[in-house]
Amino acid sequence: MDKPCSFSGDSSSLLSEEQLLCSICLDVFTDPLTTPCGHNFCKSCLTQCWEKNQHCHCPLCEEKFTKKPELKINTTLREVADLFKKKSGSDKPEVLCDACTGEKLKALKSCLGCRAPLCRSHLEPHNHVPSFKEHKLINPVENLEDYICQKHERLLELFCRDDQVCVCQFCTEGDHKDHNTVLIDEESGERKTQLEKTQTDVQQMIQDRLKKIQEIKHSVELNKRSTEKEKADGVEVFTALIRSIERSQAELLKAMEEKQKAAERQAEGLIKELEQEITVLKKRDTELEQLSHTEEPLHLLQIYSSMCSPPHTKNWTEININTDLSGETVRTALSQLQQTLNEKLTDKLKEAELNWIQQYAVDVTLDPDTAHPNLILSADGKQVTCGDTRQDLLDTPQRFNLCGNVLGKQSFSSGKFYYKVQVRGKIAWDLGVATESINRKGRITMTPQNGFWTVILRNENWCHASADPSVSITLTEKVEMVGVFVDYDKGLVSFYDVKSRSHIYSFTGQSFTEKLYPCFSPGLNEGGKNSAPLIICPVLKTA
């Protein structure tokens, strides 16, 4: 059957096959020429036609040309015809002419009237013999019996939608009378449209899956980079610790060596002093020995008072050398070393943790449609303060009307994200995340059960997490910058003091089922004491 050619997205979708057929050879144009009367023919067909006749005329409308026109190939029509040939299945098996007696030529059309595929020469009578002109021509096919009604020996021109079969005109007067029948071309066109739609859907499914493959590959690559970064950070931490241990070990050994040397020096001094006393004592011993044998009483009596007592010497009873190198000194040194290592390890781990978190930094801006009427937002959506006057704003479902909150524009429903906020100079603030479905009207209890995960500062020093019950948080120093990190899939919301690189609080084991939005409250103005703005700061992502 003649079917419309439909190729989505190209010029041939505007033309049917019949519009691309040469009326001489009844095949799709090859190097088409356009005559002055506006008709188109294959270059070889028109050339052969004019060579057989004395006068040049249009083979279709018979208009005569007094002078042979110089024709050029219609390049646009040729491109459309070539594209049609390509799209119509040039790889289909070749159908041969049934009328050829010798070598069978390629069939250009199949005639349903002749019930045979025919080549160009055997199709010629269909151009000028009136009885043949009424025959139905289709693209060459071998199974012509499929196009003929087996019951009435007539052309199958109709499609019965009730029975879902092709029928001829006689069938509609018998078994298919009163059935819903349409032309085969119409039904074929509709089904082709549906197939094209299905093909489009399948192609979209293919594209979606190819895109998903790329997303998975990208995710694996990001995970690989993250793992390599974590490994490098871990190596850096432990390398620094090893160096610190080596330095501390060297310092301890040096201290022990210096203590040993000091003991040796002390011993040398004491020995020298003892030897000097021994010399003095030996001299006295000699003198006493001599006096014990003297025969001169007068001399004995004269020196008795100076010789009757030992020479003046040091009391050596309590004097000892400190050699306890493995005792309290070592224990003290090891304790100091352990404390130093713990401090360095904690610092390194804090640094590594914050460096890792920063790779998930996101750009957050404030959503004015959610802001309480007293809140004043900067033009760039990065700062918020609480004013003393209520602005005349429309009370939409998205807007907080009693609690002084504002949400971020960005939402997150998977993965990890991090942002940081400057709170310097403030004595009150609320920071964290909230779900999309939170209540925004009237008084709000900010707890995880109500869709809020926040840390709250009041009166400059009192800090607590909005858990149920509330959890007090001890701050070792005044916080100037707060980092908020969320791992949606693990149910984690963590808060950090960015300046001191310390952990403030974490909500763990949460179950998120909807979008999360960054949540902010600058607190009341407090007569100017809390007038400093909350400022969303840019975060430089780590490589």
Coordinates of C-alpha atoms in Angstrom, one line a residue, residues 12-427:
S12 CA 11.1 14.4 4.3
S13 CA 8.5 14.2 7.1
L14 CA 6.6 16.9 5.1
L15 CA 6.4 14.8 1.9
S16 CA 4.8 11.6 0.9
E17 CA 6.4 8.9 -1.2
E18 CA 4.2 9.8 -4.2
Q19 CA 5.5 13.4 -4.2
L20 CA 9.1 12.0 -4.6
L21 CA 8.3 9.7 -7.5
C22 CA 9.3 10.3 -11.1
S23 CA 6.2 10.0 -13.3
I24 CA 8.3 8.3 -16.0
C25 CA 10.1 5.6 -14.1
L26 CA 7.7 5.6 -11.1
D27 CA 10.7 5.4 -8.8
V28 CA 12.1 7.9 -6.3
F29 CA 13.9 10.8 -8.0
T30 CA 17.5 10.3 -9.0
D31 CA 19.2 13.7 -9.8
P32 CA 15.9 15.4 -10.3
L33 CA 15.5 18.1 -13.0
T34 CA 12.7 20.7 -12.8
T35 CA 11.1 21.8 -16.1
P36 CA 9.9 25.4 -16.8
C37 CA 6.3 24.2 -16.2
G38 CA 7.3 23.2 -12.6
H39 CA 7.3 19.3 -12.9
N40 CA 10.2 17.1 -11.8
F41 CA 11.8 14.1 -13.5
C42 CA 14.9 12.0 -13.1
K43 CA 17.7 13.4 -15.2
S44 CA 18.2 10.1 -17.1
C45 CA 14.4 9.6 -17.7
L46 CA 13.9 13.1 -19.0
T47 CA 17.0 13.0 -21.2
Q48 CA 15.9 9.7 -22.8
C49 CA 12.4 11.0 -23.3
W50 CA 13.6 14.1 -25.2
E51 CA 16.0 12.1 -27.2
K52 CA 13.1 10.0 -28.6
N53 CA 11.1 13.0 -29.7
Q54 CA 11.7 15.8 -32.1
H55 CA 10.3 18.4 -29.8
C56 CA 10.9 19.0 -26.1
H57 CA 7.8 18.8 -24.0
C58 CA 6.8 17.9 -20.5
P59 CA 6.0 14.2 -20.2
L60 CA 3.4 15.0 -17.6
C61 CA 1.4 18.0 -18.8
E62 CA 2.5 17.8 -22.5
E63 CA 3.6 21.5 -22.5
K64 CA 5.9 22.1 -25.5
F65 CA 9.1 24.1 -25.3
T66 CA 10.2 25.9 -28.5
K67 CA 13.8 25.7 -27.4
K68 CA 15.3 23.0 -25.4
P69 CA 15.6 24.4 -21.9
E70 CA 18.9 24.2 -20.1
L71 CA 18.0 22.4 -16.9
K72 CA 20.0 22.0 -13.7
I73 CA 19.6 19.5 -10.9
N74 CA 17.2 20.5 -8.2
T75 CA 19.7 20.0 -5.3
T76 CA 17.1 20.5 -2.5
L77 CA 14.7 17.9 -4.0
R78 CA 17.7 15.6 -4.6
E79 CA 18.7 15.8 -0.9
V80 CA 15.1 15.0 0.2
A81 CA 14.9 12.1 -2.3
D82 CA 18.2 10.7 -1.2
L83 CA 17.2 11.0 2.5
F84 CA 13.9 9.3 1.7
K85 CA 15.8 6.4 0.0
K86 CA 18.1 6.1 3.0
K87 CA 15.2 6.2 5.5
S88 CA 12.9 3.8 3.5
G89 CA 15.3 0.9 4.1
S90 CA 17.9 0.6 1.4
D91 CA 19.1 -2.6 3.1
K92 CA 15.8 -4.4 2.3
P93 CA 16.3 -7.5 0.1
E94 CA 16.0 -6.8 -3.6
V95 CA 12.7 -7.8 -5.3
L96 CA 12.9 -9.0 -8.9
C97 CA 10.5 -8.4 -11.8
D98 CA 8.1 -11.3 -12.4
A99 CA 7.5 -10.3 -16.1
C100 CA 11.2 -10.5 -17.2
T101 CA 11.8 -13.7 -19.2
G102 CA 15.5 -13.6 -19.4
E103 CA 17.7 -12.0 -16.7
K104 CA 15.3 -10.6 -14.1
L105 CA 15.7 -7.0 -13.5
K106 CA 15.1 -5.2 -10.2
A107 CA 11.4 -4.4 -9.6
L108 CA 10.6 -0.8 -9.1
K109 CA 6.9 -1.3 -8.1
S110 CA 4.5 -4.1 -7.4
C111 CA 1.2 -3.9 -9.2
L112 CA -1.8 -5.2 -7.3
G113 CA -3.8 -5.3 -10.5
C114 CA -1.2 -7.4 -12.3
R115 CA -0.4 -9.1 -9.1
A116 CA 3.4 -9.0 -9.8
P117 CA 6.5 -6.9 -9.0
L118 CA 7.5 -5.1 -12.2
C119 CA 10.7 -3.5 -13.5
R120 CA 10.9 -0.1 -15.2
S121 CA 10.2 -1.3 -18.7
H122 CA 7.3 -3.5 -17.7
L123 CA 5.7 -0.7 -15.8
E124 CA 5.7 1.5 -18.9
P125 CA 2.1 0.5 -20.0
H126 CA 0.9 1.9 -16.6
N127 CA 1.8 5.4 -17.8
H128 CA -0.3 5.5 -21.0
V129 CA -2.6 2.5 -21.2
P130 CA -5.9 3.7 -19.6
S131 CA -6.9 0.3 -18.2
F132 CA -3.5 0.0 -16.5
K133 CA -3.6 3.5 -15.0
E134 CA -6.3 2.4 -12.6
H135 CA -4.0 -0.3 -11.2
K136 CA -2.7 0.2 -7.7
L137 CA 1.1 0.4 -7.4
I138 CA 3.0 -0.2 -4.2
N139 CA 6.7 -0.5 -3.3
P140 CA 8.1 -3.8 -4.6
V141 CA 7.1 -6.8 -2.4
E142 CA 7.2 -10.5 -3.0
N143 CA 4.3 -11.6 -0.9
L144 CA 1.5 -9.9 -3.0
E145 CA -1.0 -12.5 -1.8
D146 CA -0.9 -10.8 1.6
Y147 CA -2.5 -7.7 -0.1
I148 CA -5.3 -9.7 -1.7
C149 CA -8.5 -10.8 0.0
Q150 CA -8.5 -14.6 -0.2
K151 CA -12.3 -14.8 -0.2
H152 CA -13.2 -12.2 -2.8
E153 CA -9.9 -11.9 -4.8
R154 CA -10.0 -8.2 -4.3
L155 CA -7.5 -5.6 -3.0
L156 CA -7.3 -5.3 0.7
E157 CA -8.0 -1.6 1.1
L158 CA -9.7 -1.4 4.4
F159 CA -9.0 -2.3 8.1
C160 CA -11.8 -3.6 10.4
R161 CA -11.1 -2.1 13.8
D162 CA -13.7 -4.4 15.4
D163 CA -12.0 -7.6 14.3
Q164 CA -8.5 -6.1 13.8
V165 CA -8.1 -7.5 10.3
C166 CA -7.6 -6.1 6.8
V167 CA -10.6 -6.5 4.5
C168 CA -11.7 -5.6 1.0
Q169 CA -14.7 -3.6 -0.1
F170 CA -16.8 -6.7 -0.6
C171 CA -16.1 -7.8 3.0
T172 CA -17.8 -4.7 4.3
E173 CA -21.0 -5.8 2.6
G174 CA -20.9 -9.2 4.2
D175 CA -19.2 -10.5 7.4
H176 CA -18.0 -7.0 8.3
K177 CA -21.1 -5.1 7.6
D178 CA -21.7 -2.3 10.1
H179 CA -18.2 -2.8 11.5
N180 CA -15.9 0.2 12.1
T181 CA -13.7 0.1 9.0
V182 CA -11.2 2.7 7.8
L183 CA -8.7 2.9 5.0
I184 CA -5.6 0.8 5.6
D185 CA -3.5 3.9 5.0
E186 CA -5.4 5.8 7.7
E187 CA -5.0 2.9 10.2
S188 CA -1.4 2.4 9.2
G189 CA -0.7 6.1 9.6
E190 CA -2.2 6.1 13.1
R191 CA -0.4 2.9 14.1
K192 CA 2.8 4.3 12.7
T193 CA 2.3 7.4 14.7
Q194 CA 1.8 5.3 17.8
L195 CA 4.9 3.2 17.0
E196 CA 6.9 6.4 16.5
K197 CA 5.6 7.6 19.9
T198 CA 6.6 4.2 21.4
Q199 CA 10.0 4.5 19.6
T200 CA 10.4 8.0 21.1
D201 CA 9.6 6.6 24.5
V202 CA 12.0 3.7 24.1
Q203 CA 14.7 6.1 22.9
Q204 CA 14.0 8.4 25.9
M205 CA 14.3 5.3 28.1
I206 CA 17.6 4.5 26.5
Q207 CA 18.8 8.1 27.0
D208 CA 17.7 8.0 30.6
R209 CA 19.6 4.8 31.3
L210 CA 22.7 6.1 29.5
K211 CA 22.4 9.2 31.6
K212 CA 22.0 7.1 34.7
I213 CA 25.1 5.1 33.7
Q214 CA 27.0 8.4 33.4
E215 CA 25.7 9.5 36.8
I216 CA 26.8 6.2 38.4
K217 CA 30.2 6.4 36.8
H218 CA 30.5 10.1 37.9
S219 CA 29.4 9.1 41.4
V220 CA 32.0 6.3 41.5
E221 CA 34.7 8.8 40.3
L222 CA 33.7 11.3 43.0
N223 CA 33.7 8.6 45.6
K224 CA 37.2 7.5 44.4
R225 CA 38.5 11.1 44.6
S226 CA 36.9 11.4 48.1
T227 CA 38.5 8.1 49.2
E228 CA 41.9 9.2 47.9
K229 CA 41.5 12.5 49.6
E230 CA 40.6 10.8 52.9
K231 CA 43.5 8.4 52.5
A232 CA 45.8 11.4 51.9
D233 CA 44.4 13.2 54.9
G234 CA 44.8 10.1 57.0
V235 CA 48.4 9.7 55.9
E236 CA 49.0 13.3 56.6
V237 CA 47.6 13.1 60.1
F238 CA 49.5 10.0 61.1
T239 CA 52.7 11.2 59.4
A240 CA 52.4 14.4 61.5
L241 CA 51.8 12.2 64.6
I242 CA 54.8 10.0 63.9
R243 CA 57.0 13.1 63.4
S244 CA 55.6 14.5 66.7
I245 CA 56.3 11.1 68.5
E246 CA 59.8 11.1 67.0
R247 CA 60.4 14.7 68.2
S248 CA 59.0 13.9 71.7
Q249 CA 61.0 10.7 71.9
A250 CA 64.2 12.6 71.0
E251 CA 63.4 15.3 73.5
L252 CA 62.8 12.6 76.2
L253 CA 66.0 10.8 75.4
K254 CA 67.9 14.1 75.4
A255 CA 66.4 15.0 78.8
M256 CA 67.4 11.6 80.1
E257 CA 70.9 11.9 78.8
E258 CA 71.2 15.4 80.2
K259 CA 70.0 14.1 83.6
Q260 CA 72.5 11.3 83.5
K261 CA 75.3 13.7 82.6
A262 CA 74.2 16.0 85.4
A263 CA 74.3 13.1 87.8
E264 CA 77.7 12.2 86.6
R265 CA 78.9 15.8 87.1
Q266 CA 77.4 15.8 90.6
A267 CA 79.1 12.6 91.4
E268 CA 82.4 13.8 90.2
G269 CA 82.1 16.9 92.4
L270 CA 81.1 14.9 95.4
I271 CA 83.9 12.4 94.9
K272 CA 86.4 15.2 94.5
E273 CA 85.2 16.8 97.7
L274 CA 85.3 13.4 99.5
E275 CA 88.8 12.7 98.3
Q276 CA 89.9 16.2 99.6
E277 CA 88.3 15.4 103.0
I278 CA 90.0 11.9 103.0
T279 CA 93.4 13.7 102.4
V280 CA 92.7 16.0 105.3
L281 CA 91.6 13.0 107.5
K282 CA 94.7 11.0 106.5
K283 CA 96.9 13.8 107.5
R284 CA 95.2 14.1 110.9
D285 CA 95.5 10.3 111.3
T286 CA 99.2 10.6 110.7
E287 CA 99.6 13.4 113.2
L288 CA 97.6 11.5 115.8
E289 CA 99.7 8.4 115.2
Q290 CA 102.8 10.5 115.8
L291 CA 101.4 12.1 119.0
S292 CA 100.5 8.7 120.4
H293 CA 104.3 7.8 120.5
T294 CA 105.7 11.2 121.6
E295 CA 108.0 11.4 124.5
E296 CA 107.5 15.1 125.1
P297 CA 104.6 15.7 127.5
L298 CA 104.8 19.4 127.2
H299 CA 104.3 19.4 123.4
L300 CA 101.3 17.0 123.8
L301 CA 99.6 19.3 126.2
Q302 CA 100.2 22.3 124.0
I303 CA 98.5 20.8 120.9
Y304 CA 95.9 18.6 122.6
S305 CA 93.0 21.1 122.2
S306 CA 93.5 21.3 118.4
M307 CA 94.0 17.6 118.0
C308 CA 91.4 16.1 120.3
S309 CA 88.5 16.3 117.8
P310 CA 88.4 15.3 114.1
P311 CA 88.8 17.9 111.3
H312 CA 85.6 19.7 110.2
T313 CA 83.9 17.7 107.4
K314 CA 80.5 17.5 105.7
N315 CA 77.7 15.3 106.9
W316 CA 77.4 12.8 104.0
T317 CA 74.5 10.8 105.5
E318 CA 71.7 12.5 103.4
I319 CA 73.7 13.2 100.3
N320 CA 72.7 10.9 97.4
I321 CA 73.0 11.0 93.6
N322 CA 69.5 11.2 91.8
T323 CA 69.6 8.1 89.4
D324 CA 65.9 7.5 89.2
L325 CA 65.8 7.9 85.4
S326 CA 63.0 5.3 85.0
G327 CA 60.8 6.6 87.8
E328 CA 58.8 9.8 88.3
T329 CA 60.8 11.8 85.7
V330 CA 60.0 9.3 83.0
R331 CA 56.4 9.0 84.0
T332 CA 56.0 12.7 84.0
A333 CA 57.7 13.0 80.6
L334 CA 55.5 10.2 79.1
S335 CA 52.4 11.9 80.5
Q336 CA 53.3 15.2 78.9
L337 CA 54.0 13.4 75.7
Q338 CA 50.7 11.6 75.8
Q339 CA 48.9 14.9 76.4
T340 CA 50.7 16.6 73.6
L341 CA 50.0 13.7 71.2
N342 CA 46.3 13.7 72.2
E343 CA 46.1 17.5 71.6
K344 CA 47.8 17.2 68.2
L345 CA 45.7 14.2 67.2
T346 CA 42.5 16.0 68.1
D347 CA 43.6 19.1 66.1
K348 CA 44.6 17.0 63.1
L349 CA 41.4 15.1 63.1
K350 CA 39.3 18.3 63.5
E351 CA 41.2 19.8 60.6
A352 CA 40.8 16.6 58.4
E353 CA 37.1 16.4 59.3
L354 CA 36.4 20.0 58.3
N355 CA 38.5 19.7 55.2
W356 CA 36.5 16.6 54.2
I357 CA 33.2 18.3 54.9
Q358 CA 34.0 21.4 52.9
Q359 CA 34.0 19.4 49.6
Y360 CA 30.2 19.3 50.0
A361 CA 29.8 23.1 50.2
V362 CA 26.7 24.5 48.5
D363 CA 25.6 28.0 47.6
V364 CA 22.7 29.0 49.8
T365 CA 20.5 32.1 49.5
L366 CA 17.6 33.2 51.6
D367 CA 14.1 32.9 50.3
P368 CA 12.2 36.2 50.8
D369 CA 8.8 34.4 50.3
T370 CA 9.3 32.5 53.5
A371 CA 10.7 35.4 55.7
H372 CA 8.8 36.7 58.7
P373 CA 7.6 40.3 58.0
N374 CA 10.0 41.7 60.6
L375 CA 13.1 40.2 58.9
I376 CA 15.1 42.4 56.6
L377 CA 17.0 40.5 53.9
S378 CA 20.0 41.9 51.8
A379 CA 19.6 42.3 48.1
D380 CA 21.9 39.3 47.4
G381 CA 20.0 37.1 49.8
K382 CA 23.0 36.4 51.9
Q383 CA 22.2 38.4 55.1
V384 CA 19.3 38.7 57.4
T385 CA 18.5 41.0 60.4
C386 CA 15.5 41.5 62.6
G387 CA 13.9 44.9 62.3
D388 CA 11.6 46.7 64.8
T389 CA 8.8 47.3 62.3
R390 CA 6.6 44.7 60.7
Q391 CA 6.6 45.0 56.9
D392 CA 3.3 45.0 54.9
L393 CA 3.8 41.6 53.2
L394 CA 1.3 39.1 51.9
D395 CA 0.7 36.3 54.3
T396 CA 1.2 33.4 52.0
P397 CA 1.3 29.7 53.1
Q398 CA 5.1 29.7 52.7
R399 CA 5.7 32.7 55.1
F400 CA 6.4 32.4 58.8
N401 CA 3.9 34.8 60.5
L402 CA 4.9 34.6 64.2
C403 CA 8.3 32.9 64.5
G404 CA 11.1 35.0 63.1
N405 CA 12.5 32.4 60.7
V406 CA 13.5 32.4 57.0
L407 CA 14.3 29.4 54.9
G408 CA 16.9 29.0 52.1
K409 CA 15.8 28.8 48.5
Q410 CA 17.7 25.6 47.9
S411 CA 16.3 22.2 48.9
F412 CA 18.1 18.8 49.3
S413 CA 16.6 15.3 49.2
S414 CA 19.7 13.2 49.0
G415 CA 23.5 13.2 49.5
K416 CA 25.5 15.5 51.6
F417 CA 25.7 19.4 51.8
Y418 CA 27.5 22.0 53.9
Y419 CA 27.2 25.7 54.5
K420 CA 28.5 28.1 57.1
V421 CA 27.1 31.3 58.7
Q422 CA 28.8 34.2 60.4
V423 CA 27.2 34.8 63.9
R424 CA 29.8 37.3 65.1
G425 CA 28.5 40.0 67.4
K426 CA 25.2 38.3 68.0
I427 CA 23.7 37.2 71.4

